[in-house]
mmCIF file of C-alpha atoms in Angstrom:
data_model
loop_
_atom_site.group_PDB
_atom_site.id
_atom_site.type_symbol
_atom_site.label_atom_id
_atom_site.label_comp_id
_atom_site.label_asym_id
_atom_site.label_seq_id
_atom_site.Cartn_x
_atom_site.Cartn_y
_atom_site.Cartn_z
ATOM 1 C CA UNK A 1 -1.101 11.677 -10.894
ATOM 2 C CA UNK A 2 -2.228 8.419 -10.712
ATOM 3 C CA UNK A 3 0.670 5.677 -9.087
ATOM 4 C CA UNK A 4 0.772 2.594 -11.457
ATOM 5 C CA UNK A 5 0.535 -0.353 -9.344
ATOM 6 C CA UNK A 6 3.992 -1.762 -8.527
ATOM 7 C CA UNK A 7 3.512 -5.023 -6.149
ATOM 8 C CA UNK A 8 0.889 -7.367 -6.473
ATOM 9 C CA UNK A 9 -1.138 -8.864 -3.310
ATOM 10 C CA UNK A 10 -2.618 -12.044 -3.518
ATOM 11 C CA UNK A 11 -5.567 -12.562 -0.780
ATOM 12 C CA UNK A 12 -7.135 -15.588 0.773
ATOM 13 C CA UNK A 13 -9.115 -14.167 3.286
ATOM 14 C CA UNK A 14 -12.534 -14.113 2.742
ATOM 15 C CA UNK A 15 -14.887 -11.014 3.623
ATOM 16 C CA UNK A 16 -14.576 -7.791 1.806
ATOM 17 C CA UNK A 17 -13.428 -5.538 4.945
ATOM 18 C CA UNK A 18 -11.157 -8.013 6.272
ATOM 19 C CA UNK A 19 -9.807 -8.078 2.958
ATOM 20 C CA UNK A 20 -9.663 -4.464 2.045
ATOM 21 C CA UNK A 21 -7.940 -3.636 5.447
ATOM 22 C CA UNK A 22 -5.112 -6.414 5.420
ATOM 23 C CA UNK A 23 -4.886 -4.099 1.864
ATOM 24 C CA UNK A 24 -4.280 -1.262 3.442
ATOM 25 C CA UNK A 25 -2.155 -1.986 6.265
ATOM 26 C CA UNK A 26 0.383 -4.039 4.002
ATOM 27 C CA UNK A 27 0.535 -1.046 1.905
ATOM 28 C CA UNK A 28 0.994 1.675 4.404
ATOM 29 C CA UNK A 29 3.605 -0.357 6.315
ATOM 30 C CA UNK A 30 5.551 -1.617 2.779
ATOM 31 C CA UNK A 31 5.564 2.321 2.221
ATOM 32 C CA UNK A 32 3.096 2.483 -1.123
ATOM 33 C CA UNK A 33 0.059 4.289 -2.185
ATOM 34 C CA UNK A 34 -2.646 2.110 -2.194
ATOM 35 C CA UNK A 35 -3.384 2.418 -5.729
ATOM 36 C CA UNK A 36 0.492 0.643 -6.056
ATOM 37 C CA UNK A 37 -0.955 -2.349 -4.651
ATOM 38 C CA UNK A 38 -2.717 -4.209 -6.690
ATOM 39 C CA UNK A 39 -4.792 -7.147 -5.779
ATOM 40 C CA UNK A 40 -6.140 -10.642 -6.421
ATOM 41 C CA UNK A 41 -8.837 -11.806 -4.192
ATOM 42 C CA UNK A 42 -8.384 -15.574 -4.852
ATOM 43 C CA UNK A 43 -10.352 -16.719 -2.612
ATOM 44 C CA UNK A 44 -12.933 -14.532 -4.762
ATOM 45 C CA UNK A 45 -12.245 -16.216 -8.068
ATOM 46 C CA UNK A 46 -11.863 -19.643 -6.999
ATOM 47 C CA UNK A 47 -15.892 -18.653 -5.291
ATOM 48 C CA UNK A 48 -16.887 -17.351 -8.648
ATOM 49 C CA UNK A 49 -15.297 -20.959 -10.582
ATOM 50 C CA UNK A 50 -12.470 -18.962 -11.898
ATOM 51 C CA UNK A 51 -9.054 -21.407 -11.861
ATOM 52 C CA UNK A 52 -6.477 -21.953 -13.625
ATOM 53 C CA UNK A 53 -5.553 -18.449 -13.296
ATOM 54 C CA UNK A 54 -2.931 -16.969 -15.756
ATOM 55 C CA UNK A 55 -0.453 -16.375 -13.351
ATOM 56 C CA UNK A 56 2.523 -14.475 -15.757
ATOM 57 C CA UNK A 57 -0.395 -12.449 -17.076
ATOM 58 C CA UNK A 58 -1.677 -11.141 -13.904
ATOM 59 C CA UNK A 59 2.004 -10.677 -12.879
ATOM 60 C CA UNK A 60 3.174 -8.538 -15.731
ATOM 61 C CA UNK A 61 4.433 -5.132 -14.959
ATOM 62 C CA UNK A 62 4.261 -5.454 -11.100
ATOM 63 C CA UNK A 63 8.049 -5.528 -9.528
ATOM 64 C CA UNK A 64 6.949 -7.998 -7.176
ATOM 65 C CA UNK A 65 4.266 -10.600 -5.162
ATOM 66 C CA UNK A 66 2.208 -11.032 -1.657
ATOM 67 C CA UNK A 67 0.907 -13.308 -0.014
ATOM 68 C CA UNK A 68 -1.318 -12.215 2.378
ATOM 69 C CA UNK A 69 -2.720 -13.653 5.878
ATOM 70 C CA UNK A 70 -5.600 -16.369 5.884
ATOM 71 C CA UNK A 71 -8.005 -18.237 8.068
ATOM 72 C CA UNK A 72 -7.258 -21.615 6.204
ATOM 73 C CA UNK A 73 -4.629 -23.863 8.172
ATOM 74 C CA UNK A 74 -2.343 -25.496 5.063
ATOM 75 C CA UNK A 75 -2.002 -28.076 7.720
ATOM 76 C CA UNK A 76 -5.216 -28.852 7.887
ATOM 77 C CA UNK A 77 -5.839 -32.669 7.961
ATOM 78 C CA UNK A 78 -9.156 -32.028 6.827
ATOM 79 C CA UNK A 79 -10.291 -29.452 4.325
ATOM 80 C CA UNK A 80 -13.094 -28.552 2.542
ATOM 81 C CA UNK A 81 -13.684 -28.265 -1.321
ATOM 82 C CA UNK A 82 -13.213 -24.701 -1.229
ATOM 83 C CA UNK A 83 -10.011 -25.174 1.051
ATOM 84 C CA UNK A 84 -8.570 -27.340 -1.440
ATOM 85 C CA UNK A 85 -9.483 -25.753 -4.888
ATOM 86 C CA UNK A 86 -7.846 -22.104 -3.395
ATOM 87 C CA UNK A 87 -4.913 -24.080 -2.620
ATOM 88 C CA UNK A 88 -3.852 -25.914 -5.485
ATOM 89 C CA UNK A 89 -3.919 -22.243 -7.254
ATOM 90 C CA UNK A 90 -2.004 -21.036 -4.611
ATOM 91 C CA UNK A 91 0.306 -23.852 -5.597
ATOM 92 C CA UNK A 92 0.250 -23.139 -9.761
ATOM 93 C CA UNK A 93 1.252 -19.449 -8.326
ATOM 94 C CA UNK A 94 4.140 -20.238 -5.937
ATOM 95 C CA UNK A 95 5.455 -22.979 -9.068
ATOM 96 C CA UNK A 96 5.286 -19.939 -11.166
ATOM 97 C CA UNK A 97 7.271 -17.288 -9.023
ATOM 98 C CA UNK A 98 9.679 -19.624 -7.552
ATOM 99 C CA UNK A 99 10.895 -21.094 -11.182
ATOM 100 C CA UNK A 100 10.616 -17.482 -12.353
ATOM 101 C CA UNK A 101 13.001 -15.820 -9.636
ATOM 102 C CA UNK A 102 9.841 -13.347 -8.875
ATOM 103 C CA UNK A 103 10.461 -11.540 -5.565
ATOM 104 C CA UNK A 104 7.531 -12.896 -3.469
ATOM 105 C CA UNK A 105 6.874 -12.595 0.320
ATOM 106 C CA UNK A 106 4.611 -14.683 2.154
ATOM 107 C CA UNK A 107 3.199 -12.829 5.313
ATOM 108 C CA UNK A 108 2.302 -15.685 8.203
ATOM 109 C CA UNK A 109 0.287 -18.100 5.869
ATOM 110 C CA UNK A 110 2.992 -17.568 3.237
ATOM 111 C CA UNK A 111 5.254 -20.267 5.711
ATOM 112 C CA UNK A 112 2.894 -22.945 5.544
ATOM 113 C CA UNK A 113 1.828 -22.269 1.787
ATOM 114 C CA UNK A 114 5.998 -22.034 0.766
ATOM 115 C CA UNK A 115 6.673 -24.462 3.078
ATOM 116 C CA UNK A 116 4.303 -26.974 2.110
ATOM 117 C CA UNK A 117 5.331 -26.799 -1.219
ATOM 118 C CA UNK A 118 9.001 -27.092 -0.573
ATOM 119 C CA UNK A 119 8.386 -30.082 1.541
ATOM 120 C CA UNK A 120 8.230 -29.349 4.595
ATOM 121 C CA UNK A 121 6.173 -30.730 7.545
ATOM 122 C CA UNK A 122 3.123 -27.988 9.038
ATOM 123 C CA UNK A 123 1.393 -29.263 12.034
ATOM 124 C CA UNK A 124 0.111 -27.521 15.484
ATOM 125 C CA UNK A 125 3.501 -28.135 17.259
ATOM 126 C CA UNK A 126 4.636 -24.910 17.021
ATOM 127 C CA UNK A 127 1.532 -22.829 17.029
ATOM 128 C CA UNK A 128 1.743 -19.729 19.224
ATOM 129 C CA UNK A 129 -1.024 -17.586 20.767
ATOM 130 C CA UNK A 130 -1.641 -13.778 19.753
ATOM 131 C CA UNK A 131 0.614 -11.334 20.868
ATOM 132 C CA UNK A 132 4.357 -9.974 20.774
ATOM 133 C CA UNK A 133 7.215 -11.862 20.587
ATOM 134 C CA UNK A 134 11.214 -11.826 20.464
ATOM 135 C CA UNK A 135 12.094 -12.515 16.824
ATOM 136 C CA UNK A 136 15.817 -13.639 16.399
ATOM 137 C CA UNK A 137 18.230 -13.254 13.059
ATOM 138 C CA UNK A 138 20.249 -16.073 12.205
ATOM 139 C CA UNK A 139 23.718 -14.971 10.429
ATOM 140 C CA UNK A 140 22.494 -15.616 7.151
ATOM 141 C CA UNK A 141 19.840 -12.582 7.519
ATOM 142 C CA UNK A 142 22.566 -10.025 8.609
ATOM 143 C CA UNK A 143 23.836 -10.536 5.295
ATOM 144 C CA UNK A 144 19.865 -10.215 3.162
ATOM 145 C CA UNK A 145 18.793 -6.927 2.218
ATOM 146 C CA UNK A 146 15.198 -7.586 3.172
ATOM 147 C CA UNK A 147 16.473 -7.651 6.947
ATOM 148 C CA UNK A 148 18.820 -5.130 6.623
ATOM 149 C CA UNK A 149 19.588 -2.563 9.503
ATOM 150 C CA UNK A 150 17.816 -4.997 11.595
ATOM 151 C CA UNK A 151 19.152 -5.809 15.179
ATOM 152 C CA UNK A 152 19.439 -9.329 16.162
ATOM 153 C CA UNK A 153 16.593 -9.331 18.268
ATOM 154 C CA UNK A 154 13.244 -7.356 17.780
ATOM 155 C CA UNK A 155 9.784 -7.547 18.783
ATOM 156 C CA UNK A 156 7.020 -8.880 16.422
ATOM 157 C CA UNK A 157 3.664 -9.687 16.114
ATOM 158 C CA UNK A 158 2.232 -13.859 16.190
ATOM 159 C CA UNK A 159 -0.634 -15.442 16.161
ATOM 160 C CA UNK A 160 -0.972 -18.548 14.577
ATOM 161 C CA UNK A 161 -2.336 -22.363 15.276
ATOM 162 C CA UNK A 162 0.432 -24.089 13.317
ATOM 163 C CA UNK A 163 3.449 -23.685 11.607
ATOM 164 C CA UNK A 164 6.569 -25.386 10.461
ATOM 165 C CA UNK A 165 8.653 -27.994 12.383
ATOM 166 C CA UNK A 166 11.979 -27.450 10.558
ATOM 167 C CA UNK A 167 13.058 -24.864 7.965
ATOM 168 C CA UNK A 168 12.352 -26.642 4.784
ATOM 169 C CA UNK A 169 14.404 -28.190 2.016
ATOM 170 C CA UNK A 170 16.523 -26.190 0.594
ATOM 171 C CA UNK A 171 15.426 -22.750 2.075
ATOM 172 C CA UNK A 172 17.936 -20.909 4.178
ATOM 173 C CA UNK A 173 16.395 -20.008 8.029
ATOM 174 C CA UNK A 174 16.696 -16.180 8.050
ATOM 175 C CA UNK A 175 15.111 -15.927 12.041
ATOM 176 C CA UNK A 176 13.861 -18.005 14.591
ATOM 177 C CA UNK A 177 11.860 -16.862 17.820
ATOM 178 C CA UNK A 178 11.039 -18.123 21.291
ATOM 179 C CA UNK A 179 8.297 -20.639 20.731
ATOM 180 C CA UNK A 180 8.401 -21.188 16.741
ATOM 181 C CA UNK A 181 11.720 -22.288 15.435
ATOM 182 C CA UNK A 182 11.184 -21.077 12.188
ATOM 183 C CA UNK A 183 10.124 -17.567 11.694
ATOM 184 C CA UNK A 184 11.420 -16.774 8.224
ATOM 185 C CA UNK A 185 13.563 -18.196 5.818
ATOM 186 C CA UNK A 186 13.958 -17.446 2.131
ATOM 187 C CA UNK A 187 13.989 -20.212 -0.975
ATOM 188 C CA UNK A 188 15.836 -19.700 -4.226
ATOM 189 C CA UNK A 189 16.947 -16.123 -5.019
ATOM 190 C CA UNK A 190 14.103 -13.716 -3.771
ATOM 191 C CA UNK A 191 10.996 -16.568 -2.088
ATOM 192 C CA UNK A 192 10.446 -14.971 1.051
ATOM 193 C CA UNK A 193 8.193 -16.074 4.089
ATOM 194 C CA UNK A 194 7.742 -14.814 7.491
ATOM 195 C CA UNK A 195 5.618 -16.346 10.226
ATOM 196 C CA UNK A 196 5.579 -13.518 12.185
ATOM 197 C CA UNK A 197 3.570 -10.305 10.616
ATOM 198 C CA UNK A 198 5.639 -7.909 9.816
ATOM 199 C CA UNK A 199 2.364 -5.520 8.090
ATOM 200 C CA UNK A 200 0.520 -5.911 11.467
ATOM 201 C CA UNK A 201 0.291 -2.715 13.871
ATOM 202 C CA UNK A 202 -1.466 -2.977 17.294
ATOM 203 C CA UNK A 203 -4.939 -1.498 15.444
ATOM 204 C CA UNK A 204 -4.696 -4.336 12.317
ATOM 205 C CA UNK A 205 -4.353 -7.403 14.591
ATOM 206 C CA UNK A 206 -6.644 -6.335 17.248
ATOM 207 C CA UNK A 207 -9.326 -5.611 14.524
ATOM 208 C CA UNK A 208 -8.614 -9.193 13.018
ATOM 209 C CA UNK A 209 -8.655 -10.697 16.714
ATOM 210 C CA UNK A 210 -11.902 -9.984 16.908
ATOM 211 C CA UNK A 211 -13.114 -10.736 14.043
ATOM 212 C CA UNK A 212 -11.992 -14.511 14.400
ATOM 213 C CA UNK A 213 -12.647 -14.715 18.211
ATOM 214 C CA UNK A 214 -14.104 -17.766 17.510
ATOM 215 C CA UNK A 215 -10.776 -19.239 15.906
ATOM 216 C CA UNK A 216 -8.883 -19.698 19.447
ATOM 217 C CA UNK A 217 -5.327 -17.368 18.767
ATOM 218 C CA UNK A 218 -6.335 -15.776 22.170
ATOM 219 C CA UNK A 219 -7.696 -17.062 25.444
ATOM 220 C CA UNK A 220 -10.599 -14.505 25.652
ATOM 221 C CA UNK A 221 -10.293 -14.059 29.085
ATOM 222 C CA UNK A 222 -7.550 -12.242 29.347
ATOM 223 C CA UNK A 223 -8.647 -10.006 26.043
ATOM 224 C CA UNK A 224 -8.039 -6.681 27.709
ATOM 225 C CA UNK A 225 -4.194 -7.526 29.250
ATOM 226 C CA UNK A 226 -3.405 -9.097 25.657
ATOM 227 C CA UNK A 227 -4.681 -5.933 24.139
ATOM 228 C CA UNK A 228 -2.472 -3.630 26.271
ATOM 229 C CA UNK A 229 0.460 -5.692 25.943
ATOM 230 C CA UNK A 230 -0.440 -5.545 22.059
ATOM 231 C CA UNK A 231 -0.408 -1.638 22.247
ATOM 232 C CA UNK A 232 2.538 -1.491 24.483
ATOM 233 C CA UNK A 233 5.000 -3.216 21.903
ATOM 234 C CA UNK A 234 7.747 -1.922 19.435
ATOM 235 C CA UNK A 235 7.026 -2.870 16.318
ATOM 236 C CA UNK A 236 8.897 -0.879 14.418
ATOM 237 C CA UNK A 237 11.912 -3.234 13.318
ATOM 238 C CA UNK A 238 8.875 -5.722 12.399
ATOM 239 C CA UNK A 239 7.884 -3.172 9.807
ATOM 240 C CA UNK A 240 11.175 -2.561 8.289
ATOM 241 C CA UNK A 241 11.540 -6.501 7.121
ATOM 242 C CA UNK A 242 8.311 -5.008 4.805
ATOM 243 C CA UNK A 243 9.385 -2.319 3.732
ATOM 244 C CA UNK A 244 12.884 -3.442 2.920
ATOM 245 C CA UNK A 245 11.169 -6.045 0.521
ATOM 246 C CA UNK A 246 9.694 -3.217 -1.320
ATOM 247 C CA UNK A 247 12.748 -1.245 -1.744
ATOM 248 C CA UNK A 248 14.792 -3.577 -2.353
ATOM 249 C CA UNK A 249 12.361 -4.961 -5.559
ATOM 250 C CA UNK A 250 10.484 -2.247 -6.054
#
């Protein structure tokens, strides 16, 4: 029997692999069938001249909305056309879900696309290199179902060349970790991001390491030790902030 889909995932990340795997690693983590995870490939329409997507049409039916990963910096001080014209419908959609109490989770781009549009500053201060890192809940997560039966501390995966300087206004920080001070927070009643990547596992991120190898989140000299540290880590409390999300709204 065929599984209606029950979350959507919107994608910025151009290249049809790159694309189709961050599909299926978000869904085999969040614990659906593919086929329950639908998809917009926005970066796709805006291409193709399609904007000023119907947002609550697209939306209907699904119990919630994704944000996946992306190449683009949203702190950028220059972008391109294309940059720009992918954003500002990322914008129409975030105006949408947040107004409409839609559960939505942004997954490492999802800070800096929420938090740019809540008003807060992105920049490179915080960016950290590729790799594991100690993820801390504040009090305020002990008491959210999407971090539930979470410990304090867990390991997670980063890699990212900016992020935000200070939880923005009027979100609630839900963790912070060793080099990033922000590392999720929610807005409004269910507005999720997480700048950590909680639908990586050591095969996804490798596979997108090298395929932007070129983008500096590693120093390629020291590939292989990164690698094995990569495959060495527990993610598994990582994965649970994902798949809590889709229990909880699904």
């Amino acid at each position: 029997m065929a599984h209606r889909p029950s979350f959507l995932l919107v994608q910025t990340r151009p290249g049809t692999e790159a694309a189709f795997r961050e599909r299926q690693s978000v869904a085999h983590i969040a614990g659906l069938s593919l086929p329950q995870l639908a998809e917009c490939r926005l970066d796709e329409e805006v291409l193709h001249g399609n904007t000023g997507i119907d947002w609550e049409a697209l939306s209907a039916g699904h119990k919630g909305i994704l944000l996946g990963g992306s190449p683009f910096d949203a702190g950028a001080a220059v972008k391109d056309d294309f940059q720009i014209a992918v954003e500002t419908e990322l914008a129409r959609l975030l105006d949408f879900a947040f107004h409409r109490d839609i559960p939505f989770l942004g997954l490492c781009y999802g800070v800096g696309a929420i938090g740019t549009y809540l008003g807060g500053v992105v920049d490179t201060t915080y960016g950290e290199d590729a790799g594991p890192v100690t993820i801390t809940l504040t009090d305020a997560a002990r008491r959210d179902p999407v971090f539930a039966g979470l410990p304090r501390e867990f390991t997670a995966l980063v890699g990212h060349h900016e992020a935000l300087r200070e939880t923005p206004p009027g979100a609630e920080l839900l963790a912070t970790g060793e080099a990033a001070p922000v590392q999720a927070f929610r807005a409004g009643e269910c507005m999720y991001a997480t700048q950590f990547h909680p639908e990586l596992d050591a095969d996804a991120i490798i596979y997108r390491l090298e395929l932007y190898a070129d983008r500096g989140y590693m120093d390629l000299s020291r590939k292989a030790e990164i690698y094995a540290v990569i495959r060495a880590a527990n993610l598994t409390h990582s994965h649970r902030v994902l798949r809590n999300f889709a229990r909880t709204f699904g």
